[in-house]
XYZ file of C-alpha atoms in Angstrom:
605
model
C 93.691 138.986 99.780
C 91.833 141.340 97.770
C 88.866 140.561 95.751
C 90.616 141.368 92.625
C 93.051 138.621 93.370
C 94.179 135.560 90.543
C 93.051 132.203 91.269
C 95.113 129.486 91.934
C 93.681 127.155 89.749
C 90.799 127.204 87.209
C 88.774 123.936 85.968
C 86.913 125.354 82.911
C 84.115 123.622 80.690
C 83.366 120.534 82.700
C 80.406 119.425 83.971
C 79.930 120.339 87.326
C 78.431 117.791 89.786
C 78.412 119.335 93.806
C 77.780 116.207 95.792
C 74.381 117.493 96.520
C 72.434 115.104 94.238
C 71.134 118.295 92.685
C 71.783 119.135 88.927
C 74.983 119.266 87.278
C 75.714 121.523 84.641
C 78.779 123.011 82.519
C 80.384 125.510 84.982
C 83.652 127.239 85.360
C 85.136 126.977 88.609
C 87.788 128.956 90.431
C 90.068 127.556 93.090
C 92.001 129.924 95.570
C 93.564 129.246 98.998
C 92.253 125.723 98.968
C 88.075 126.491 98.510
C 86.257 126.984 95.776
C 86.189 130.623 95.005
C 84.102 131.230 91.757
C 81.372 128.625 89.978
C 80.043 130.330 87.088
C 78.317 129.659 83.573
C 80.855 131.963 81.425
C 84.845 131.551 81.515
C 86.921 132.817 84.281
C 89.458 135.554 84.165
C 92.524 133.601 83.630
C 95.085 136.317 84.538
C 97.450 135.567 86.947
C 96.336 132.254 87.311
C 99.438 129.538 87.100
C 97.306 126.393 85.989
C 93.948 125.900 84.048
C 92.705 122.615 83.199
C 90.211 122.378 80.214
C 88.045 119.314 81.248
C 85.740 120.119 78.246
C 83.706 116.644 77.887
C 84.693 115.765 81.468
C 83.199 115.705 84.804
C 84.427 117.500 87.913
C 82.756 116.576 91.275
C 83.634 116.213 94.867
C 87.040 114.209 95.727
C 85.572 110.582 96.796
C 85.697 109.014 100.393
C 86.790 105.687 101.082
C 85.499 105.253 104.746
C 86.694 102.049 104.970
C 90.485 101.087 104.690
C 93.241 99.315 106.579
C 96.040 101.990 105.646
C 97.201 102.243 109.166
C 100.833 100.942 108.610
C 101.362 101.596 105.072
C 100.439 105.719 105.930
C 103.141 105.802 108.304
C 105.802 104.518 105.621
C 103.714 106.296 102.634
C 101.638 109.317 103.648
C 100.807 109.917 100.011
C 98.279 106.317 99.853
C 98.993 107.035 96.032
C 97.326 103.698 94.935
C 93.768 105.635 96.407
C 94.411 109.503 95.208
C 95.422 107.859 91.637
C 91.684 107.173 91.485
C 90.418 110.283 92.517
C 90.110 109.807 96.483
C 90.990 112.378 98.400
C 89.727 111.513 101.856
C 90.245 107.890 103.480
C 89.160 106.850 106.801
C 91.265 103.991 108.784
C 91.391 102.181 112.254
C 88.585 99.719 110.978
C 87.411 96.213 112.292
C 88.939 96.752 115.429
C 92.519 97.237 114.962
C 94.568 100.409 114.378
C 97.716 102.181 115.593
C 96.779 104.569 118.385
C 96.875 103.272 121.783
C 98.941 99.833 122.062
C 102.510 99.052 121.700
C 104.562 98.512 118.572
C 104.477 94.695 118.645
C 100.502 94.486 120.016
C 99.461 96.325 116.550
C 102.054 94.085 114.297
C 100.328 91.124 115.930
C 96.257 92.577 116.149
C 97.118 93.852 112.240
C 99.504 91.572 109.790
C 97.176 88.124 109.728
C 93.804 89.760 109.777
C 94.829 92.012 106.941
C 97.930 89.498 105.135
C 100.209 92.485 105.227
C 103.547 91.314 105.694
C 104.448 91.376 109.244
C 108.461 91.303 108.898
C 107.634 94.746 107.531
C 104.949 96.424 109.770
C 106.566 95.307 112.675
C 110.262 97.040 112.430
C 108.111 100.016 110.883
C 105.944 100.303 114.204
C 109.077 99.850 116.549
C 110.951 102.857 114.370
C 107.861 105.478 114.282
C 105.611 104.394 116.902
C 106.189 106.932 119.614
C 102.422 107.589 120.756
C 99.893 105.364 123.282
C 97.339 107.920 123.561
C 94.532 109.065 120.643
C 95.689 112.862 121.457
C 99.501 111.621 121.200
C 98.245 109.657 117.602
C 96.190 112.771 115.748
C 99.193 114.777 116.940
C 101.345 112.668 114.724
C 98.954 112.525 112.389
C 98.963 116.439 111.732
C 101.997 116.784 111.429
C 102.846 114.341 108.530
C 103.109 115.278 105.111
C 99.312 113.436 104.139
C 98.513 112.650 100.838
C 94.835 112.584 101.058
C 92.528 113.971 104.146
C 92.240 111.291 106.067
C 90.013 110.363 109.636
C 90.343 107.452 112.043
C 88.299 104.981 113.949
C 89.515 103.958 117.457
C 89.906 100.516 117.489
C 88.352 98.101 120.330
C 91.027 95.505 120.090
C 93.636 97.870 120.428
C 91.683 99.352 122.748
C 91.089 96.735 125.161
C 94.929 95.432 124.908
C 96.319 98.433 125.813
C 94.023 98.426 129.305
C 94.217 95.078 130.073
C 97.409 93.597 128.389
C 97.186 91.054 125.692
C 96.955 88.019 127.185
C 94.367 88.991 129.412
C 92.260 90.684 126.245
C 92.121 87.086 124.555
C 91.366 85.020 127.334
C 87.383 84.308 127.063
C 87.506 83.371 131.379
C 88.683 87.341 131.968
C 86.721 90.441 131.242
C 87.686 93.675 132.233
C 87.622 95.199 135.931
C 85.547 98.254 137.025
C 88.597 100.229 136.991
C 89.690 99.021 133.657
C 86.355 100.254 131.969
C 86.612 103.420 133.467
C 90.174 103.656 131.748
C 88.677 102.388 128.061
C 85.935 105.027 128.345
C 88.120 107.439 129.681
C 90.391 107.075 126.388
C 87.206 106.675 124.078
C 86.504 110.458 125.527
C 89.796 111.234 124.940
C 89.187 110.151 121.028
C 86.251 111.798 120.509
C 87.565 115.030 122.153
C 90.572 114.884 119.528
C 87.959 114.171 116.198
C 87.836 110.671 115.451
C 84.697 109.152 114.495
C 84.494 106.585 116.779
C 84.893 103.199 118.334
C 85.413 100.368 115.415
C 84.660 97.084 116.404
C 84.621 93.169 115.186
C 82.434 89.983 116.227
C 83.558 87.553 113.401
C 85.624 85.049 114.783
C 87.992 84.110 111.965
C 89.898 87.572 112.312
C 92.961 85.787 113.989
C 96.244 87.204 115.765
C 99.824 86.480 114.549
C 102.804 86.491 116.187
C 104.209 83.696 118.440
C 102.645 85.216 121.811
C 98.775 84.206 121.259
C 99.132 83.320 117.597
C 95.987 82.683 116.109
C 93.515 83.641 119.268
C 90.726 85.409 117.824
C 90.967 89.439 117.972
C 90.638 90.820 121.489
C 87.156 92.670 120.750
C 85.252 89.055 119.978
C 86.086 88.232 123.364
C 83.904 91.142 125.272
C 80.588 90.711 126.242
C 77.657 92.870 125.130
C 77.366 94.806 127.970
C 81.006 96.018 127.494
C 79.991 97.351 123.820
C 77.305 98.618 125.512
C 78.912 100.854 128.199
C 81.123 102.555 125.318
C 78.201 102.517 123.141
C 76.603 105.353 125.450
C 79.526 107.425 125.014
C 79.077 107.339 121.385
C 75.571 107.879 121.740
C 75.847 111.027 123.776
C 78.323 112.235 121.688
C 76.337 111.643 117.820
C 79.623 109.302 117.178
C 79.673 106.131 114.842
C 79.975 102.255 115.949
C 81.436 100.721 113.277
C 81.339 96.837 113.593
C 80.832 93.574 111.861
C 78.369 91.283 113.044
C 79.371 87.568 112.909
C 79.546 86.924 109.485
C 79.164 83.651 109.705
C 76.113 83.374 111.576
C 74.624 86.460 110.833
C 72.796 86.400 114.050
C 73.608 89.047 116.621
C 73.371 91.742 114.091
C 69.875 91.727 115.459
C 71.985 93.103 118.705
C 73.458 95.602 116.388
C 70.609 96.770 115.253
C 68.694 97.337 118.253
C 71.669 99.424 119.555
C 70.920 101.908 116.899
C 67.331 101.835 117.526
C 65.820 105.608 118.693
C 62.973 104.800 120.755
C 62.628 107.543 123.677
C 66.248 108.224 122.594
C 69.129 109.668 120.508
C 69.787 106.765 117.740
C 73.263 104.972 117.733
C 74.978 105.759 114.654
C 75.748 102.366 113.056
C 77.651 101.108 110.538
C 78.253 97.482 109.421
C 80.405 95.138 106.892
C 78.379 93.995 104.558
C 75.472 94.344 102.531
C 76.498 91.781 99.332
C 75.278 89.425 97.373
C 77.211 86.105 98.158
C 76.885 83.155 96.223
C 76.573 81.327 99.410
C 73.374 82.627 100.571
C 71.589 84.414 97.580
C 68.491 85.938 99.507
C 70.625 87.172 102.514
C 70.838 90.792 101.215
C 67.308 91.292 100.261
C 66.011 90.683 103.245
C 69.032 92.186 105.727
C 69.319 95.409 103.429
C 65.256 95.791 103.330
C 65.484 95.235 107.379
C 68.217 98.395 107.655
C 65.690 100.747 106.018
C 62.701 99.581 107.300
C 64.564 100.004 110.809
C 65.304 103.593 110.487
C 62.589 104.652 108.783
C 60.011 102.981 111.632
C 61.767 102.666 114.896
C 64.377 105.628 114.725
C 67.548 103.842 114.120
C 70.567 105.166 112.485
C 71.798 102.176 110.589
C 73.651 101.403 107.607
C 75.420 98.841 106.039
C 78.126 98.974 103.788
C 78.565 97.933 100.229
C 80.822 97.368 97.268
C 79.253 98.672 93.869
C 81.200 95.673 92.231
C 82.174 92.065 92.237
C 84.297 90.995 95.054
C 86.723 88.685 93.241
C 89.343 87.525 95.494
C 92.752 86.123 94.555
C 95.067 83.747 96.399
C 98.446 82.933 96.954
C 98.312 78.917 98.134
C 95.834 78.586 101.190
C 97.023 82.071 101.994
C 93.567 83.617 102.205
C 90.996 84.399 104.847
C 88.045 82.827 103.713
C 89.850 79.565 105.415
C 89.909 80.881 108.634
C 85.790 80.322 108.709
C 86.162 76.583 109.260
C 87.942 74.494 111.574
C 90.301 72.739 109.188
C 91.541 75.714 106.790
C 92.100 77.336 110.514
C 94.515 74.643 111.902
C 96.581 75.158 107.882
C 96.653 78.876 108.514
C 97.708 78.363 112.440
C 101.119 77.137 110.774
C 103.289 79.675 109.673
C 106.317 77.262 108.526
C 105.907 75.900 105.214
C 107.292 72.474 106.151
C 105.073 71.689 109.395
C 101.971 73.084 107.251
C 102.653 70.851 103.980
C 102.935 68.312 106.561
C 99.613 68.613 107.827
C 98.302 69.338 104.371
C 99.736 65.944 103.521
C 98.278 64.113 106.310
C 94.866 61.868 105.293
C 93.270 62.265 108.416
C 93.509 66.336 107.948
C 92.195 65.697 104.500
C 89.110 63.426 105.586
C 88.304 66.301 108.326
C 88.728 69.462 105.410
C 86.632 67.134 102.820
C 83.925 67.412 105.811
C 84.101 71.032 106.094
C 83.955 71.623 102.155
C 80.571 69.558 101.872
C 78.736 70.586 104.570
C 75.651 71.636 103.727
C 74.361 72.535 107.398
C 77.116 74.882 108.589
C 76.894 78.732 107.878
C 79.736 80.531 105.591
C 80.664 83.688 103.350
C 82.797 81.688 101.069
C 80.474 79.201 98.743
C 83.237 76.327 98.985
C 83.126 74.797 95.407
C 86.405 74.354 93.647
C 84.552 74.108 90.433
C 84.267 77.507 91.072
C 87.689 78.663 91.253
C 90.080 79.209 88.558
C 94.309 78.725 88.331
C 95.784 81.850 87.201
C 99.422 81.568 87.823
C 101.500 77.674 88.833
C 104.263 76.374 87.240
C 102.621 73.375 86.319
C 101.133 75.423 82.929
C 98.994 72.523 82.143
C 96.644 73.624 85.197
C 96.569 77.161 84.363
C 93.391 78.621 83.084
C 91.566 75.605 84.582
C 89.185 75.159 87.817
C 90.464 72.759 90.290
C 86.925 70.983 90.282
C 88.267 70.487 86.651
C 92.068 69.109 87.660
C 90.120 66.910 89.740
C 87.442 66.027 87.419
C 90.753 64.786 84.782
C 92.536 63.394 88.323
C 89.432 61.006 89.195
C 89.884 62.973 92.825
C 88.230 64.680 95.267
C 88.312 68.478 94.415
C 89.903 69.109 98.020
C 92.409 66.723 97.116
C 93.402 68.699 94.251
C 93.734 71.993 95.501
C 95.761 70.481 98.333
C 98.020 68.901 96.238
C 98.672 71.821 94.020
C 99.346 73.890 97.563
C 101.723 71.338 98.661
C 103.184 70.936 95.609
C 103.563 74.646 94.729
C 102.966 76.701 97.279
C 102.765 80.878 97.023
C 103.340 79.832 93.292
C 100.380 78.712 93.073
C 97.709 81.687 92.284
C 93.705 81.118 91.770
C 90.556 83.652 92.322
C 87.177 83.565 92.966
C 83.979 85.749 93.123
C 82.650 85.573 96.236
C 79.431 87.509 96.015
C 77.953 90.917 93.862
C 78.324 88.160 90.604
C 74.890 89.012 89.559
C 74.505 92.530 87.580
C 70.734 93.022 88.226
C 71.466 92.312 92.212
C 73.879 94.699 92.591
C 72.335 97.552 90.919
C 69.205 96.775 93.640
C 72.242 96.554 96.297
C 73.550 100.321 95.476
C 70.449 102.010 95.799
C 69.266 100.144 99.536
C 68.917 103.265 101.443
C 70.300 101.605 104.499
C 73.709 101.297 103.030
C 76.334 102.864 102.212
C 79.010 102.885 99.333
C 82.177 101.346 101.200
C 83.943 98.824 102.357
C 87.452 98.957 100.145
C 89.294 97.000 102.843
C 92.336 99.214 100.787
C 95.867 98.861 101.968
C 95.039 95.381 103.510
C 94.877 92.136 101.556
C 97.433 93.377 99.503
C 97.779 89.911 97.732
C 93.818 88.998 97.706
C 92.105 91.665 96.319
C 92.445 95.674 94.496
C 88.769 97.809 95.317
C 90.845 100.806 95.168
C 88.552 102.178 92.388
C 85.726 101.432 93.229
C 84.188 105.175 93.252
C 84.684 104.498 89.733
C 83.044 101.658 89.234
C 80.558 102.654 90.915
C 80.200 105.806 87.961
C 80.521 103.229 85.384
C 77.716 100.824 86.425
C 75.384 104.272 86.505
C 76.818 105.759 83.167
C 76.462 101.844 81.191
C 73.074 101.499 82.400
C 72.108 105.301 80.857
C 73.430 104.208 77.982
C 72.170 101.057 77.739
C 68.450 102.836 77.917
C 67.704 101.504 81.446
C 68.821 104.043 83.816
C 67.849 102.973 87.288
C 69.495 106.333 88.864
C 71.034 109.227 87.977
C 74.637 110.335 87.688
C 74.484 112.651 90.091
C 72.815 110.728 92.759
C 75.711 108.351 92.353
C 78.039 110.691 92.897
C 75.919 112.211 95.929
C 76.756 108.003 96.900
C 79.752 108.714 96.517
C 80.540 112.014 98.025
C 77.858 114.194 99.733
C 76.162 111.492 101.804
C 79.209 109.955 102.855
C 80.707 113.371 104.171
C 77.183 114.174 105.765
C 76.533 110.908 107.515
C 80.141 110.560 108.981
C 80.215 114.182 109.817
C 83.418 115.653 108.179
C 83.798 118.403 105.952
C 84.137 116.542 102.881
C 82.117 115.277 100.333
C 81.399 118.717 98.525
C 81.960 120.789 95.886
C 80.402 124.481 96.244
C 81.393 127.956 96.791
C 83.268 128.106 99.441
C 83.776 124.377 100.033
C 86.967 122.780 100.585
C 88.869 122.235 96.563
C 89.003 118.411 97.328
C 88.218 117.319 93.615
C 88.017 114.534 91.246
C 88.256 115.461 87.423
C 86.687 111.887 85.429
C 86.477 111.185 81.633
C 83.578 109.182 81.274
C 85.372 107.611 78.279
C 87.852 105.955 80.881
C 84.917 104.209 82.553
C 85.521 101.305 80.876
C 86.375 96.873 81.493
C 89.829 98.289 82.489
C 88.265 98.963 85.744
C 87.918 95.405 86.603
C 91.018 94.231 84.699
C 94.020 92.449 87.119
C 97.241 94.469 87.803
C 99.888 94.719 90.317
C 102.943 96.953 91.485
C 105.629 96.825 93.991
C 104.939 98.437 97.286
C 108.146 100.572 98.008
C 107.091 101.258 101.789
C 107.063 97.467 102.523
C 110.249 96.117 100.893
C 108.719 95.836 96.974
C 106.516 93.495 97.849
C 103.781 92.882 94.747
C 100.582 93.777 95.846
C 97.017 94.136 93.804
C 96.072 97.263 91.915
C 93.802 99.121 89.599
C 95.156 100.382 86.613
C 92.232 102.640 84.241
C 94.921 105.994 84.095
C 92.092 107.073 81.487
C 89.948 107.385 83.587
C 90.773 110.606 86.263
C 92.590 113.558 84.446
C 93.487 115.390 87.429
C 92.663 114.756 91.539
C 92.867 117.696 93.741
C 93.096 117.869 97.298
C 93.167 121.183 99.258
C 93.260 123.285 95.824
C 96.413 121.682 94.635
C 96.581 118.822 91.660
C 97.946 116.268 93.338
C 97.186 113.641 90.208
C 97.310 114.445 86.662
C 97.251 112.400 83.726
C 99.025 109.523 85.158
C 101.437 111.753 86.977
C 101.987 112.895 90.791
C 103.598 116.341 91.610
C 106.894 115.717 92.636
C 106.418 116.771 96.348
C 103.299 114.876 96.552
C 103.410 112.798 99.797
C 106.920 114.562 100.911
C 105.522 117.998 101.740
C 102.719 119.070 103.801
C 99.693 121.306 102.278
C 97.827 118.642 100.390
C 95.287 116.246 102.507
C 95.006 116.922 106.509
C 93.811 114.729 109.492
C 89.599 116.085 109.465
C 88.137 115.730 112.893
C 84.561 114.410 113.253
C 81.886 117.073 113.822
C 84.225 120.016 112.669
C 82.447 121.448 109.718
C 83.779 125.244 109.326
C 81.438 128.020 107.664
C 81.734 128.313 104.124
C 83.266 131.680 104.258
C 86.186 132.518 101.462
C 87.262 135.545 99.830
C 84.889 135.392 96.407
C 86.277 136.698 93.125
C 84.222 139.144 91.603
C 83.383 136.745 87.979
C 80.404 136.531 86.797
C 77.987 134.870 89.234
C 75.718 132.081 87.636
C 72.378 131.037 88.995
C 74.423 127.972 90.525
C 76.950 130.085 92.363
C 73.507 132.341 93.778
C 72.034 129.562 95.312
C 75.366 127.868 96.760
C-alpha cells in the first residue's frame, strides 16, 4: 500500500489516552489495515476514507482487558461475547480457576464447569458433545483461530481439566490417589505443549466450595484442591522457566496457604513466579483483611523479588440469588448438603427438616469459623417473590415481624417459593473510601469479572467503566486521588504488559483495538440491575449492564464492531474482528504511516 493511501477509519477530536499512563491530549487518529496509522494534533485527510467518527468531547483509549472470565462455553455458541465488547472490551482472557475446555472430554468439562459457575448444564453439556472435537491445547487454539471471534481473546490451561484428562475423573477427586511418575510427566508434557501454542499459563483453585455436578462425583470438590503442593510445584517450574503466569485462588476461606502462594513467586537467587490471585476486596466479613494482604503483595515484590498480584474489582460486588441457588452456601457444611440436591422435592425436604435447620442456625452464628460471605439476613434484601408483601424487605426484617429465627425465614420463603424467590447482597467493596485505597495497591490488578459465569448472581461486565467513573467523580468532586490516565493505564497498558500480549495500547503502529467513552455516560446507570435472554443457551435470563451512553463506538482490529448501541451485522459471524493472542508474541510496531501531519505525540510514539 502506498503511503498516499486513504485510511480506513478516522477518530477525530477526542482526547487521546495511549495506555501508557502518559498525557492525553486532543489528537486525530488514523486507522488502516488494523494499526494505528496517523496520531496527529490537526485533522486528517478524510479522502477516501469510508467512516469518520467525531468523538469531539469524548475519550478514545486502548480497548480494555478483562483477564478474568468464565466464557469458555458460551464462546463456542457465541464467538461475538457481545455482553463484554458492548462495554468497550476488546480482549478477554478465559480457562480461569481451574476449569476450561481444552484437554478433557465433553461431559468432564460440563461437570468441572456448570455448578462452579451456575451456568445451566442441560445447555453446556449437548453444546460440548456437538463442537468439542479437540483433547490437546494445540488441537484447542487451532479451533480457536479459526472461529469467527468477537473480541481478542487468550486462555489459561486449566489444572482440573488438566489433571482429569491424565488420570481420569474419579481418580482426580479421590484425596487417597495422587498422580504416578508417568502421569506427571504427561501433565507437564501438555503444560509445554500450552505454552508452546501461547497460552498464558496454568490456572489453578484451592477453595474448597468450588463443587462438581453431574451424577458421577456430584459435588466432590474440583480435581485441582485435591493435589498436593509439590504437584503445583513441579508445573510451577515450567512456568517459571518459561516467564508464564500461575493464576490461582488461595483458600478463601482460610486465607492461609496464600503464604505458599506467595513464596512461589518469591525471586531470591531466581527468576520470580508470575502470580496472580482472586481477590484483593473489602468484605464485610473481615474488614482489615485487604489492608494488610494487599500491603503484603507490594511489600513482597518490592523486597524479596516476587512477581505477585492480586486481583480486584473497582466496584461493589453485589450478588443476587435465585432461592439457595448461590455459591456463597457452598462455604459451610449445611448450605453444602442443600446445594448437593439437585431435585427440588428431596431438597425442600431437607430444607423442611428441624434437625437440618438446628445444624444451618449453627453455621449462620458462628462466630469462630472463617467465611467470605458475612451471614446476616438483616443484610439481605427481597427483590422479586410472589408473596409482594416481602418484597423490598430484609429477611432479618420478615423474621423480625414473624417472631423467628432469620434462618427460618429465608428457608421458608425458599421452600415456599423457590427460583421465584430473588434477594441480593453486597458482599464486600461497600465502603467508597476503601475501595479507592483498593484500586491503587500496586500489588493488584484491575480484574476479576468472573463474566459469562454466574449468569443469575451477578453482571461486572462493565466494570472498566466503573472503574473510569470512580476516577472521573472523584476529579470532580475536588479530591482526585489519581489521574484519568493512570486509570486507564489500570485498565489497559499494565494489564497487556504484565500478562504479556499485544494489547493494552494505543500508539502508532499499535494494534486499532479501541474504546471510544463519553464521560457523560459514566453515570449510576453503571450500577443499575438489568437482564437479557442469552440466545446461545436456550433464552435463559441472565444479569447485565445496561449504560449504552456510555461507549460510542468499540473497535477491535480497526473495524467498529460497537456503535451507539448497535453491532455490525457480521459481528460475531465473520472472521477479521478479535483473534486468539498468544502469550509472549508482541510483533514490532511496524505499519505503513500516512504522510499527515506528524504531532509531537506521533514523534515520540
Amino acid at each position: 500500500m502506498t503511503a498516499n493511501a486513504a485510511f480506513d477509519l478516522i477518530i477525530n477530536n477526542g482526547r487521546h489516552f495511549d495506555g501508557s499512563g502518559g498525557p492525553s491530549a486532543i489528537r486525530h487518529l488514523g486507522i488502516r489495515n488494523g494499526h494505528v496509522a496517523a496520531i496527529s494534533d490537526t485533522p486528517l485527510d478524510e479522502t477516501g476514507c469510508p467512516e469518520v467518527i467525531n468523538a469531539a468531547g469524548e475519550w478514545v483509549m486502548p480497548g480494555f482487558l478483562d483477564t478474568h472470565t468464565h466464557y469458555d462455553a458460551e464462546l463456542l455458541a457465541g464467538p461475538g461475547l457481545k455482553e463484554s465488547v458492548r462495554h468497550g472490551v476488546t480482549t478477554v482472557t478465559f480457562g480461569s480457576c481451574s476449569i476450561g475446555m481444552v484437554c478433557s472430554d465433553a461431559e468432564d468439562c460440563s461437570d468441572l464447569f456448570t455448578r462452579v459457575e451456575s451456568i445451566p448444564r442441560e445447555e453446556v453439556l449437548p453444546l460440548l458433545k456437538r463442537t468439542k472435537t479437540w483433547n490437546t491445547p494445540r488441537g484447542y487454539v487451532a479451533h480457536l483461530e479459526q472461529m469467527p471471534l468477537g473480541p481478542n481473546v487468550t486462555a489459561f490451561l486449566g489444572h482440573s481439566d488438566l489433571r482429569v484428562s491424565v488420570m481420569g475423573l474419579s481418580r482426580a477427586v479421590d484425596k487417597q490417589v495422587q498422580p504416578t511418575a508417568t502421569e506427571m510427566q504427561r501433565m507437564e508434557a501438555v503444560l509445554e505443549e500450552g505454552l508452546d501454542v501461547g497460552l498464558l499459563g496454568l490456572s489453578t483453585m484451592t477453595t474448597k466450595w468450588d463443587k462438581l455436578d453431574g451424577d458421577r462425583e456430584r459435588s466432590k470438590s474440583l480435581p485441582t484442591t485435591y493435589a498436593k503442593w509439590p504437584e503445583y510445584a513441579q508445573l510451577n517450574r515450567i512456568l517459571r522457566r518459561r516467564g508464564r503466569i500461575h493464576q490461582g485462588a488461595p483458600d478463601i476461606v482460610t486465607k492461609i496457604n496464600m503464604f505458599a502462594f506467595l513464596f512461589a513467586s518469591f525471586g531470591w537467587f531466581r527468576k520470580p513466579l508470575k502470580t496472580t490471585l482472586i481477590t484483593l476486596m473489602d468484605v464485610k466479613s473481615n474488614g482489615l483483611l485487604h489492608r494488610v494482604v494487599g500491603k503484603l503483595a507490594h511489600f513482597c515484590n518490592r523486597f524479596l523479588g516476587a512477581d505477585f498480584r492480586w486481583q480486584a474489582l473497582p466496584c461493589p460486588f453485589e450478588v443476587h440469588a435465585d432461592g439457595i441457588d448461590l455459591v456463597i452456601f457452598e462455604e459451610f457444611g449445611a448450605g453444602e448438603a442443600a446445594l448437593h440436591l439437585a431435585d427440588e422435592i428431596e431438597r425442600n425436604k431437607l430444607l423442611q427438616d428441624e434437625s437440618y435447620r438446628r445444624w444451618f442456625r449453627k453455621n449462620y452464628e458462628s462466630k469462630l469459623t472463617p467465611r467470605v460471605w458475612h451471614r446476616d439476613f438483616h443484610d439481605a434484601a427481597i427483590v422479586g417473590c410472589p408473596d409482594a408483601s416481602v418484597v423490598g424487605k430484609s429477611f432479618g426484617e420478615v423474621a423480625d415481624a414473624r417472631g423467628i429465627h432469620p434462618v427460618d425465614a429465608f428457608l421458608d420463603l425458599v421452600v415456599a417459593h423457590g427460583k421465584a424467590l430473588r434477594w441480593k447482597t453486597t458482599i464486600g467493596n461497600y465502603r467508597k473510601h476503601r475501595l479507592e485505597a483498593i484500586v491503587q495497591e500496586k500489588g493488584a490488578i484491575l480484574s476479576f469479572s468472573d463474566a459469562g459465569a454466574h449468569i443469575r448472581n451477578m453482571a461486572f461486565y462493565n466494570f472498566p467503566l466503573r472503574m473510569l467513573k470512580l476516577v472521573n467523580d472523584a476529579q470532580t468532586e475536588g479530591r482526585a486521588f489519581m489521574s484519568l490516565e493512570k486509570a486507564v493505564w489500570r485498565l489497559t497498558g499494565e494489564l497487556g504488559d504484565w500478562f504479556g500480549i499485544d494489547a493494552g495500547h494505543l500508539r502508532l503502529g499499535d494494534r486499532a483495538d479501541i474504546a471510544v467513552i463519553n464521560p457523560h455516560g459514566l453515570d449510576d446507570s453503571l450500577a443499575a440491575y438489568a437482564e437479557a435472554p442469552m440466545p446461545e443457551f436456550g433464552g435463559v435470563a441472565r444479569m447485565v449492564n445496561r449504560n449504552d451512553a456510555a461507549v460510542t463506538a468499540t473497535i477491535i482490529n480497526g473495524r467498529v464492531a460497537y456503535r451507539q448501541t448497535r453491532f455490525a451485522t457480521d459481528f460475531g459471524n465473520q472472521s477479521g474482528y478479535g483473534r486468539f493472542l498468544r502469550a509472549g508474541e508482541i510483533p514490532a510496531r511496524a505499519v505503513d504511516f500516512s504522510p499527515a501531519p506528524e504531532s509531537s505525540l506521533a514523534r515520540a510514539a
